Coordinates of C-alpha atoms and ligand atoms in Angstrom, one line a residue:
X1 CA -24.3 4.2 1.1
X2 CA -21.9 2.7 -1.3
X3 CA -23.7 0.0 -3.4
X4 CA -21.1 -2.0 -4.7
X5 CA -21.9 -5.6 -3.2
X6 CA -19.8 -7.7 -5.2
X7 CA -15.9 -7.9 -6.8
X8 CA -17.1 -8.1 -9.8
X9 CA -18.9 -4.6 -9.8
X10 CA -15.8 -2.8 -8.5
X11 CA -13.6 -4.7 -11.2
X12 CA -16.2 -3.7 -14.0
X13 CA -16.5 0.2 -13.0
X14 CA -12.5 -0.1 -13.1
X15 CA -12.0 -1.2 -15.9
X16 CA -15.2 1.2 -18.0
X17 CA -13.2 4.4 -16.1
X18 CA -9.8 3.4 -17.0
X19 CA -8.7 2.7 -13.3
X20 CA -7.4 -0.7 -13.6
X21 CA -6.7 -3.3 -16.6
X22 CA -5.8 -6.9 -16.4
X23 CA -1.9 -7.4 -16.9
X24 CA -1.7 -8.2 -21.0
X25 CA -5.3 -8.3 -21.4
X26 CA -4.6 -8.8 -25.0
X27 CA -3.0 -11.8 -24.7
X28 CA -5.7 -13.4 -22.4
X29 CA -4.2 -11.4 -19.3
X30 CA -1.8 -12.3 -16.8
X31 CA -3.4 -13.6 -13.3
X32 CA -3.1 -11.3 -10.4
X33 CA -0.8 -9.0 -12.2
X34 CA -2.9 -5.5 -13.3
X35 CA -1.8 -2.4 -14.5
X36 CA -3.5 0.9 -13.6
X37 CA -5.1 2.7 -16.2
X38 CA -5.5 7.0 -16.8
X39 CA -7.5 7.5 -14.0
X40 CA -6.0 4.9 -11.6
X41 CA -2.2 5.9 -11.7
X42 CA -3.6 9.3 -10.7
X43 CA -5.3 7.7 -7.7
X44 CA -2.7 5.4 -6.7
X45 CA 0.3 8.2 -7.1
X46 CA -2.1 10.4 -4.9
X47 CA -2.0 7.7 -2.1
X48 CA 1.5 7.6 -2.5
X49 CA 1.9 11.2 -2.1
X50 CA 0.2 11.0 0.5
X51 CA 1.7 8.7 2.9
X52 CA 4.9 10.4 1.9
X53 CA 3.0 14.1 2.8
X54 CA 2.0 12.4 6.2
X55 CA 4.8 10.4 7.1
X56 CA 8.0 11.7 5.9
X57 CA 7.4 15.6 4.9
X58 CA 5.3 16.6 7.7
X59 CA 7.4 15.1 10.4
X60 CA 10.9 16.1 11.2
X61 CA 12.1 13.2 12.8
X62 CA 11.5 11.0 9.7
X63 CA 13.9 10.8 6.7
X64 CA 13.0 8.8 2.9
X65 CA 15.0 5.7 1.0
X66 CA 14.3 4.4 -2.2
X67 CA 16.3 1.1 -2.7
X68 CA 16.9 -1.5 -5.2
X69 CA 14.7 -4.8 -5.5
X70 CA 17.3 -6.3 -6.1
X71 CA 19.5 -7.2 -3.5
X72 CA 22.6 -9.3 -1.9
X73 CA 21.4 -12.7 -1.2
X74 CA 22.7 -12.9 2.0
X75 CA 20.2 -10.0 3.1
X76 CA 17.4 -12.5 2.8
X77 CA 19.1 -15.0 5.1
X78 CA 19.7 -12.8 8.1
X79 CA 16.4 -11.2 7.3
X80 CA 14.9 -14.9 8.0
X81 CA 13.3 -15.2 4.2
X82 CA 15.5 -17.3 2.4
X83 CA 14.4 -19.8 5.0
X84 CA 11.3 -18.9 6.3
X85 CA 9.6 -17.0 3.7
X86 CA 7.2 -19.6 3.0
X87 CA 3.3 -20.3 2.9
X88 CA 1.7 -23.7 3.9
X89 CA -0.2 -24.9 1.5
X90 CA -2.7 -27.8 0.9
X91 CA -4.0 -29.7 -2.8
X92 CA -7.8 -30.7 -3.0
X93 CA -7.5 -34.4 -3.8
X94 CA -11.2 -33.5 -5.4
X95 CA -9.9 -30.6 -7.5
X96 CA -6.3 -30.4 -7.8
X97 CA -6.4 -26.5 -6.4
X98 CA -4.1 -25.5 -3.9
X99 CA -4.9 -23.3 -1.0
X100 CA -3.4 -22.0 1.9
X101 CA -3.9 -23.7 4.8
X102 CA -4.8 -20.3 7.0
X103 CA -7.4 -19.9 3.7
X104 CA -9.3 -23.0 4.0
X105 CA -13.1 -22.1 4.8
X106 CA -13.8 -22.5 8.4
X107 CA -10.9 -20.8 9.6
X108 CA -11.4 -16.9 10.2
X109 CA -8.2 -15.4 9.6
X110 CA -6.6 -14.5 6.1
X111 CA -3.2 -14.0 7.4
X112 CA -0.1 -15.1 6.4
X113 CA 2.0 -17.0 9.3
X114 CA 5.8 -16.5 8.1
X115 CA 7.3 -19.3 10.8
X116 CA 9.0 -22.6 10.0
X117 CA 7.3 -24.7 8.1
X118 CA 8.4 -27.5 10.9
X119 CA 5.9 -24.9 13.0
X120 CA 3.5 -24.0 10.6
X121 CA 2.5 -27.8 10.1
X122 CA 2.0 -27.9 13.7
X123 CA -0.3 -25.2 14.0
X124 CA -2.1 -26.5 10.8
X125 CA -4.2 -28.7 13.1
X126 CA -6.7 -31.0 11.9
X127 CA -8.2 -30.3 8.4
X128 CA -10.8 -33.1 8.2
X129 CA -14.0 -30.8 8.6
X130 CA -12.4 -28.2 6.2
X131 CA -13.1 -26.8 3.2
X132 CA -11.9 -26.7 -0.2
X133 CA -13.0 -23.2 -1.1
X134 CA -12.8 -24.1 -4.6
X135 CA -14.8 -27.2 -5.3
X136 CA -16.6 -27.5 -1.7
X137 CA -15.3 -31.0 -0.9
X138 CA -14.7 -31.7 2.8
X139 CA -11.3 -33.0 4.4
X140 CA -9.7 -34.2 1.0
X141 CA -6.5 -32.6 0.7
X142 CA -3.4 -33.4 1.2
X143 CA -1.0 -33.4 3.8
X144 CA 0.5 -29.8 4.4
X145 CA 3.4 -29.0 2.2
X146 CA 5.6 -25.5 2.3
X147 CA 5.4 -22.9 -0.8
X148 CA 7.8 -20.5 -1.0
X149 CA 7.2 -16.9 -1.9
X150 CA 9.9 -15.6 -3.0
X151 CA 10.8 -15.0 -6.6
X152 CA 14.2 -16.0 -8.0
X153 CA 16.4 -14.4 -11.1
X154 CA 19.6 -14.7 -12.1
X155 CA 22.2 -12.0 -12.0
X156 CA 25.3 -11.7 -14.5
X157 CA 25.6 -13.1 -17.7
X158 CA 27.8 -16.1 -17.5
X159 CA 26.6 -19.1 -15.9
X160 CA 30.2 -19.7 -13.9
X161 CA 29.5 -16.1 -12.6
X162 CA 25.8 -15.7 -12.4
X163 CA 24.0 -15.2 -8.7
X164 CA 20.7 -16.2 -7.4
X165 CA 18.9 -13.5 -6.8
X166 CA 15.3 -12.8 -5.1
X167 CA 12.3 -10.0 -6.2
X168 CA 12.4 -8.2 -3.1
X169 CA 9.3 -9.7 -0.9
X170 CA 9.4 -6.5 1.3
X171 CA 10.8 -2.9 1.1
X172 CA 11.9 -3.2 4.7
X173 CA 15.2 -4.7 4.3
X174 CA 16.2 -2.1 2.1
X175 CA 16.2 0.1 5.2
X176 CA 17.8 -2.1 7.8
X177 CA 20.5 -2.5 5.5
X178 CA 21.2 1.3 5.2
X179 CA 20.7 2.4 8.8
X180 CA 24.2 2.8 8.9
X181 CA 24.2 4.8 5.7
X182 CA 21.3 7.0 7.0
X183 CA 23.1 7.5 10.8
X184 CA 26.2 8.4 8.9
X185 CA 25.2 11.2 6.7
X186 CA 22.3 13.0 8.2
X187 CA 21.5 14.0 11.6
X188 CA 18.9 12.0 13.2
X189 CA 19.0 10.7 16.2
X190 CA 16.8 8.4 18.1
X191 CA 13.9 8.1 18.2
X192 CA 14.0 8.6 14.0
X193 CA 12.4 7.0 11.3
X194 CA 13.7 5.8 7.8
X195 CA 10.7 5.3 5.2
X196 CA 10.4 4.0 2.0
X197 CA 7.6 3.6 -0.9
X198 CA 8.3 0.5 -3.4
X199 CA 7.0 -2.8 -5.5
X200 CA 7.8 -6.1 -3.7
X201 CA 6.9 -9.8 -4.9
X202 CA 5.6 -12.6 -3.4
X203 CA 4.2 -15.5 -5.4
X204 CA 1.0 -15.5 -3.7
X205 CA -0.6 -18.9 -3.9
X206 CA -4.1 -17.3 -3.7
X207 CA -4.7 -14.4 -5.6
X208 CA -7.9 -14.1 -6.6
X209 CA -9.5 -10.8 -4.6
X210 CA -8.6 -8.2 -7.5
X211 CA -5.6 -5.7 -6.3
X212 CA -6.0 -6.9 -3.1
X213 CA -3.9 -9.5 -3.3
X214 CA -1.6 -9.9 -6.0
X215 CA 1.8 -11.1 -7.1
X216 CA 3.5 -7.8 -7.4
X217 CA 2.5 -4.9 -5.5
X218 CA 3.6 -1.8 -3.7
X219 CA 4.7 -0.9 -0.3
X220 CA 4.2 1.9 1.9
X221 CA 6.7 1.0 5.3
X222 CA 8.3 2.9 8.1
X223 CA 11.2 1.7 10.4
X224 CA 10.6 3.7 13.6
X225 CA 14.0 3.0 15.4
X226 CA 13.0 3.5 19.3
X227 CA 15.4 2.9 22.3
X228 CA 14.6 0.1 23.9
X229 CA 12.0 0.4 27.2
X230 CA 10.2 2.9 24.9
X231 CA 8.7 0.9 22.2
X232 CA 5.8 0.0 23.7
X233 CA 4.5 3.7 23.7
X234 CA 5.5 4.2 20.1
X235 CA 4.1 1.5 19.0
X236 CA 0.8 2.6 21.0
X237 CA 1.5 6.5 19.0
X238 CA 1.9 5.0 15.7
X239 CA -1.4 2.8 16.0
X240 CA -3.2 5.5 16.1
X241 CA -1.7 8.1 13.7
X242 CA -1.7 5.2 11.0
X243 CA -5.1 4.8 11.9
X244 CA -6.3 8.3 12.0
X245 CA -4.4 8.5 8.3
X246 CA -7.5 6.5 6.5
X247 CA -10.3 8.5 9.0
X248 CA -8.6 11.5 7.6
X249 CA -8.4 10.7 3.9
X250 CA -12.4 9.6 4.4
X251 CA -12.7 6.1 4.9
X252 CA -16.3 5.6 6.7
X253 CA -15.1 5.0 10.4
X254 CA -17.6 2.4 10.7
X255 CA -15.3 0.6 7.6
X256 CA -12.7 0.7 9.6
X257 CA -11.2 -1.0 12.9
X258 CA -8.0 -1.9 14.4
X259 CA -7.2 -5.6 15.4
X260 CA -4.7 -6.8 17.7
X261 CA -2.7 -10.3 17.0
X262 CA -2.9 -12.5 19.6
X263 CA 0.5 -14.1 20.5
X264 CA 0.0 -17.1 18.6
X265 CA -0.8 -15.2 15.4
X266 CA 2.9 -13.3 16.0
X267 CA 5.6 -13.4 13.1
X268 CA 8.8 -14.7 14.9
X269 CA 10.1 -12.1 15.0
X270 CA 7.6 -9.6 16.1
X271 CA 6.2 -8.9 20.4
X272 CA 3.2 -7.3 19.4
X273 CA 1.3 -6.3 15.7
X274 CA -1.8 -4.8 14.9
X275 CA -3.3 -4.5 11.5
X276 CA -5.8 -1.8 10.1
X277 CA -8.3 -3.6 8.7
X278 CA -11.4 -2.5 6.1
X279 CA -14.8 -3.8 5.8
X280 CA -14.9 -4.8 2.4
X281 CA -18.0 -5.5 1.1
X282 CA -17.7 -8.3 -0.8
X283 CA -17.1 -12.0 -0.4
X284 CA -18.3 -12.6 3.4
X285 CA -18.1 -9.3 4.1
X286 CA -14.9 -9.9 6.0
X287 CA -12.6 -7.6 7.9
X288 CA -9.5 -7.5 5.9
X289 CA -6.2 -6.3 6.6
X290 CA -4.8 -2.9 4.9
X291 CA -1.7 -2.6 7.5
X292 CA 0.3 -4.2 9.6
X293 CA 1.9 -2.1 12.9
X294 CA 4.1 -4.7 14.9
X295 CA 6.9 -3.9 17.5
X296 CA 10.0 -5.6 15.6
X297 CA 12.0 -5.5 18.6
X298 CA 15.9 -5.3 17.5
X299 CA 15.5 -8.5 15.5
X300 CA 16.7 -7.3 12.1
X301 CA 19.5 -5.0 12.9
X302 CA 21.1 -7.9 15.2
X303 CA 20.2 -10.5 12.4
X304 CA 22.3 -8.2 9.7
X305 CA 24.9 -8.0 12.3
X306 CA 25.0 -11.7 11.6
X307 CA 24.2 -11.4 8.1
X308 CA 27.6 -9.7 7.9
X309 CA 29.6 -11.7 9.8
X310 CA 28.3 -14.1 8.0
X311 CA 30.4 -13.0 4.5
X312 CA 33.7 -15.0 4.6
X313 CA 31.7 -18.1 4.6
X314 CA 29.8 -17.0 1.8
X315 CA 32.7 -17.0 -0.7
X316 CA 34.0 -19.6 0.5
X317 CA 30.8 -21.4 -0.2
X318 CA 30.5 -20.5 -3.9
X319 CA 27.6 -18.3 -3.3
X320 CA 25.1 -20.9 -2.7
X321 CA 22.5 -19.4 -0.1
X322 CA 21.6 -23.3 0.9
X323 CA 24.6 -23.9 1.8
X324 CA 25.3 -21.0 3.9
X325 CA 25.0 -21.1 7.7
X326 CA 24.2 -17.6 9.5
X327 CA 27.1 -16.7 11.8
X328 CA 26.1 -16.8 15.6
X329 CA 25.5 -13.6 17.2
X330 CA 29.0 -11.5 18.4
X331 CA 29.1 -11.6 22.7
X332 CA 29.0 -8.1 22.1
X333 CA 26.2 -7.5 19.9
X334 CA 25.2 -4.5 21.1
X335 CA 28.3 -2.8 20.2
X336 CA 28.4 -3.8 16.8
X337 CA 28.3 -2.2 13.4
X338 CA 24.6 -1.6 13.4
X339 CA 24.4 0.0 17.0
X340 CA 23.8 3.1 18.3
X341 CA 24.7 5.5 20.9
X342 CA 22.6 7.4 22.7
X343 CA 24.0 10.6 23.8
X344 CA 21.4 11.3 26.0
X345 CA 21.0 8.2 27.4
X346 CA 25.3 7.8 27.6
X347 CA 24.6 4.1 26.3
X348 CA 25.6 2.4 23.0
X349 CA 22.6 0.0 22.1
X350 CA 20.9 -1.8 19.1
X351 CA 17.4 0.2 18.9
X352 CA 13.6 -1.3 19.0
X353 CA 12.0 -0.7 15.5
X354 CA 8.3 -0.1 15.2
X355 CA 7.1 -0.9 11.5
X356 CA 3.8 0.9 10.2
X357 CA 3.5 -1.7 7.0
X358 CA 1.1 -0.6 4.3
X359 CA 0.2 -1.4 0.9
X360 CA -0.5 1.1 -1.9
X361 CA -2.7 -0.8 -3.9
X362 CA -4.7 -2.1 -1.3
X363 CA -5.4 0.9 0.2
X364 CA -6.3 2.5 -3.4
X365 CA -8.5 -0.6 -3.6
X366 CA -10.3 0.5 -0.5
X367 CA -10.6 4.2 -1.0
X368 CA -12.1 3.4 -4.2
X369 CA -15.0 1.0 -2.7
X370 CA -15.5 3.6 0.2
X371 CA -16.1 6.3 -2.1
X372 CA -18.3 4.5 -4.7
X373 CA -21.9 5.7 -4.2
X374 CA -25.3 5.9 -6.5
X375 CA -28.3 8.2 -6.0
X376 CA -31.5 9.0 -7.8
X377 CA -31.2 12.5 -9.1
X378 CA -34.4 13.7 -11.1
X379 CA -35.7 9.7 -11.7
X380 CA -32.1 8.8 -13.2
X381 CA -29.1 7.0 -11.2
X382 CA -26.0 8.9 -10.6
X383 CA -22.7 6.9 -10.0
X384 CA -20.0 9.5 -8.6
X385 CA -17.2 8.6 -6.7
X386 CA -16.9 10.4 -3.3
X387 CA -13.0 11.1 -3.5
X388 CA -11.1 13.4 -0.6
X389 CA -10.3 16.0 -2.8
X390 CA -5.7 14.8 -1.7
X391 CA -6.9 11.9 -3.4
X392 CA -9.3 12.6 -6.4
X393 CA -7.5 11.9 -9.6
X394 CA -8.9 14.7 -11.6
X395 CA -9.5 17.8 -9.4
X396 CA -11.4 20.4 -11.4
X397 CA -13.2 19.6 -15.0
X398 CA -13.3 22.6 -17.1
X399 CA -16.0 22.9 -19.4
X400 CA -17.3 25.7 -22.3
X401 CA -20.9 25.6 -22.0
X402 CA -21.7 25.5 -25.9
X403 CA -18.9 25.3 -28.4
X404 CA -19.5 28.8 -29.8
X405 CA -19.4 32.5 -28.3
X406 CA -15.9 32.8 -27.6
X407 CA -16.8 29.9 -25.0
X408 CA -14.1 27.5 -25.4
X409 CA -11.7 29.6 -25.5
X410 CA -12.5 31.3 -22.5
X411 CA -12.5 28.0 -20.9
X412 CA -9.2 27.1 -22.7
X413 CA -7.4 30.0 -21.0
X414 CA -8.7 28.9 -17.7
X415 CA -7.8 25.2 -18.4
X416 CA -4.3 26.3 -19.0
X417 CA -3.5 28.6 -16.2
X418 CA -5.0 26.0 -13.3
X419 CA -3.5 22.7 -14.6
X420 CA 0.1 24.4 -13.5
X421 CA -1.1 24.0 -10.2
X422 CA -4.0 21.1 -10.2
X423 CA -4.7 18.1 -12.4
X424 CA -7.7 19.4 -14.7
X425 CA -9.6 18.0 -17.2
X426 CA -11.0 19.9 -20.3
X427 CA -14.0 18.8 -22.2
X428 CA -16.0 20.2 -24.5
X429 CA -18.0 17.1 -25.9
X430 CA -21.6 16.6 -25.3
X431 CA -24.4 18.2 -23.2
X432 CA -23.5 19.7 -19.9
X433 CA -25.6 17.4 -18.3
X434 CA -23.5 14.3 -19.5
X435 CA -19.8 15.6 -18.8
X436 CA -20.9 16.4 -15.2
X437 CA -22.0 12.7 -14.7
X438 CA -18.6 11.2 -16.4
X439 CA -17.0 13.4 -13.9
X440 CA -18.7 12.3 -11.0
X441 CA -18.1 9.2 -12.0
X442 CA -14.2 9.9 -11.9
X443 CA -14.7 11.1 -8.4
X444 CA -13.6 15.1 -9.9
X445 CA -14.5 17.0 -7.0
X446 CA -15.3 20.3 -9.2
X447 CA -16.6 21.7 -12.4
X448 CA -16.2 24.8 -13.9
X449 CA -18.1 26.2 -16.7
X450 CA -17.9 29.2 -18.8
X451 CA -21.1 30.0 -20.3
X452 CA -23.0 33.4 -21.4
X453 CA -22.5 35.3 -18.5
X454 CA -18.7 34.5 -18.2
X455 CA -18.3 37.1 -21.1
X456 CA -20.1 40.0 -18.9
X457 CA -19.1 39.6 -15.7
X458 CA -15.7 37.3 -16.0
X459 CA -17.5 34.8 -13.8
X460 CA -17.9 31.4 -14.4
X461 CA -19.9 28.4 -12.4
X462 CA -18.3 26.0 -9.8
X463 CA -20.5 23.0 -9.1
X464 CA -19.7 20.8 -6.7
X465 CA -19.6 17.1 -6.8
X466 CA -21.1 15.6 -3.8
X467 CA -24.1 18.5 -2.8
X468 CA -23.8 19.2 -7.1
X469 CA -24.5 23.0 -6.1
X470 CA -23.2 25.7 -8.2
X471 CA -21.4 29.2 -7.3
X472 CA -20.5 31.7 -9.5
X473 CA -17.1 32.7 -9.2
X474 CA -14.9 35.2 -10.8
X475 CA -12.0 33.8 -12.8
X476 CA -9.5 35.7 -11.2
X477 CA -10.1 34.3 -7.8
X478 CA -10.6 30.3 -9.3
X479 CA -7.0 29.3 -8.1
X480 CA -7.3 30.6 -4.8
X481 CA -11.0 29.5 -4.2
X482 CA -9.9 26.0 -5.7
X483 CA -6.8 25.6 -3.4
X484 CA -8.5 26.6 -0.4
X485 CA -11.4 23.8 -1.0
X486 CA -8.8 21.1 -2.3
X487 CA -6.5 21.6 1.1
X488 CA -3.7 21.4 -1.0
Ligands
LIG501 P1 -1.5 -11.1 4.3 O1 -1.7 -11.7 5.6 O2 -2.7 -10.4 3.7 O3 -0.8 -12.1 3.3 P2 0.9 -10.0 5.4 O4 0.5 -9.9 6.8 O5 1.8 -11.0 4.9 O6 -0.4 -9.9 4.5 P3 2.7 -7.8 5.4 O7 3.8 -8.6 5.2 O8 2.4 -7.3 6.8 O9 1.4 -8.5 4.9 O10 2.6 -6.6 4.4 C1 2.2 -5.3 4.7 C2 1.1 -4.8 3.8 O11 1.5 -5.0 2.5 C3 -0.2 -5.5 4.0 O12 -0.9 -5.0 5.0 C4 -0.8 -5.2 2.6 O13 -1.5 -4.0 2.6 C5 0.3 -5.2 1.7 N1 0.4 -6.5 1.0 C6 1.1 -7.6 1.5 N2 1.0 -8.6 0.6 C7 0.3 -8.1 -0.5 C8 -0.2 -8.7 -1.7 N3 0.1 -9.9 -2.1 N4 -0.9 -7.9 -2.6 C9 -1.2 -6.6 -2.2 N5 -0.8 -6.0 -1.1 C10 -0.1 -6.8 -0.2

């Protein structure tokens, strides 16, 4: 049983392994911005790899994009954010701290409702029993206002020429805006998926849980483009293998659960979503989301239909997004530059997109909390980290068992040869004892040590981390032993 109860234990073992640092912790930090220390880039790359392993190179109807951030304005008014993109958010007349409406204590949900604000405010309903999470006053705020999430920069160095730019908010658009790229150079056909691993932005008005929320984070997302009629049953296939992804990679099932939006709940442009969620277990022990899965429909390919048709009036309008009206939708829309025809089906249409939506950090953040366990061993606590081998950062520590007897460079020799082929660690400070617990605490599945017997037999000892039994091996097999236990 993990034993980490609160944020503030999982923060603290991150930062005294080298996980995760504040953002400029040196100059007093930067809030919700952190950077991921020796250990943690290994752990978050390893997530990366993969959703990449699972999603694109295993499957042969599923081809990878990596896209700019930065991107033409108009992208994010067809896409809806320019205008939508937006949080509703309350002050505390008590304590000046703003919170998101959906975020005020007494309301269930943490989820953001990307809608008109004109909507939004409707739905915000009445706050007078709510609240402040902050200061604990009740019904004092203000009256809903909008925030908007987007980050802006400027492009081009002269002020007569410069453009408004956005941070990307999601890595989605990227893909819609090459599907015609993709269907013109490779050979997919429908149903096919586009994928795509990247850091968006969103200027989060609440930040506070750690990597779970922050201001700039990465993105794990699939565009599965179905024909239309048949996105209900992909959407009910890629539920399951998204959520069969965490089982596998050893998130406690009991941690884990699948919830279904009710209609109200929808983004407008979605007809049904679903989001993983995890069981953290801290705060109110609340179910939080780690995915999204939500039937798109053909909303964004027909909105960049109009996003194009929309150019002419953005020169003419001296690039200024405000004052730029989305063209109408073409009569024949589902002819146009984005659609697709269908050989088998002898029919020209704009296709259904189901979107598995992930988040890289958040899911590190979770892997990490499901794996943290403690047990006595011998009357003294051992912390170890119960890593899936795919995912350990460090997968074999390689250890002379005294500095003396040839030992270390025995173990040396054996250091070099495996970290070709695995991420190893050599150490050959301090008692055995002591560099076995630093490596459980890293989550290493395996040690190997070379000690006086290695030099007789050319065997060395494998202990393992979780059961912390020990085989001898001989050297010559390690790699193959090794790769057969890590899966790799
Ligand atoms: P939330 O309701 O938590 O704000 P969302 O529903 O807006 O999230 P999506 O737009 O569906 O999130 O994004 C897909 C995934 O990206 C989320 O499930 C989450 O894992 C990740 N994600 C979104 N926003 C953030 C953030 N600010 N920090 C870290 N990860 C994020």
């Amino acid at each position: 049983m993990a034993k980490i109860t609160k944020l503030d234990d999982i923060v603290s073992l991150c930062k005294r392994r080298g996980f995760i640092f504040q953002s400029s912790e040196i100059y007093g930090g930067l809030a919700s911005c952190y950077d991921y220390g020796p250990l943690g880039v290994e752990l978050k790359r390893n997530v990366r790899d993969a959703w990449w392993k699972s999603v694109v190179q295993m499957r042969d109807d599923i081809v990878g994009l990596d896209c700019s951030i930065l991107m033409h304005p108009l992208v994010w008014k067809a896409s809806g954010h320019a205008d939508k993109f937006a949080d509703l958010i309350v002050e505390c007349k008590n304590c000046n701290t703003r919170t998101r409406v959906d975020h005020l204590t007494g309301q269930a949900e943490e989820h953001t409702v990307h809608v008109s604000v004109e909507a939004a405010i409707a739905h915000a309903g009445d706050l007078s029993g709510k609240v402040c999470p902050n200061c604990g006053s009740v019904g004092k705020f203000t009256e809903p206002m909008e925030f908007k999430l987007m980050f802006e920069t400027q492009m081009g160095a002269s002020i007569e020429d410069s453009m408004r730019l956005f941070l990307r908010p999601e890595t989605a658009q990227g893909i819609f805006a090459n599907f015609r790229n993709v269907l013109d150079t490779t050979r997919v056909k429908i149903p096919f998926g586009i994928a795509q691993i990247g850091k968006s932005f969103r200027n989060e008005v609440t930040t506070k849980a750690f990597i779970f929320r922050t201001r700039e984070f990465e993105q794990a997302e699939l565009e599965f483009f179905v024909q239309p009629g048949t996105d209900e049953q992909w959407w009910q296939e890629w539920k399951q293998l998204r959520f069969n992804w965490y089982l596998e990679l050893g998130l406690k099932k009991e941690n884990l659960r699948l919830r279904e939006h009710n209609p109200d709940e929808l983004a407008h442009y979605a007809k049904a979503c679903v989001d993983v969620e995890y069981k953290f277990p801290f705060g109110s022990g609340d179910w939080q989301e780690l995915e999204g899965i939500a039937n798109r429909t053909d909303f964004d390919l027909r909105q960049h239909q109009r996003g194009i048709r929309t150019l002419n009036n953005w020169f003419e309008n001296a690039r200024d997004l405000e004052k730029v009206e989305l063209a109408g939708e073409a009569d024949d829309y589902n002819k146009g530059p984005l659609s697709y025809f269908d050989d088998e089906a002898k029919q020209r249409y704009i296709p259904y997109v189901i979107e598995p939506s992930a988040g890289i950090d958040r899911s590190a953040l979770a892997f990490l909390v499901d794996a943290y366990d403690e047990e006595q061993v011998r009357g003294e606590k051992r912390n170890l980290l119960r890593f899936s081998p795919a995912l350990a950062p460090i997968k074999a520590g390689i250890f002379p068992l005294v500095k003396r007897d040839g030992m270390p460079q025995t173990a040396k020799k054996i250091y070099d040869g495996l970290k070709k082929y695995f991420d190893c660690f050599y150490d050959e400070k301090g008692a055995i004892g002591r560099r076995y617990r630093r490596q459980d605490e890293a989550g290493t599945p395996f040690c190997i040590t070379v000690d006086g017997q290695t030099k007789e037999d050319n065997t060395v000892t494998v202990r393992q981390r979780d059961s912390m039994e020990q085989t001898r091996i001989s050297i010559d097999l390690l790699q193959s032993y090794l790769r057969d236990k890590l899966e790799l």
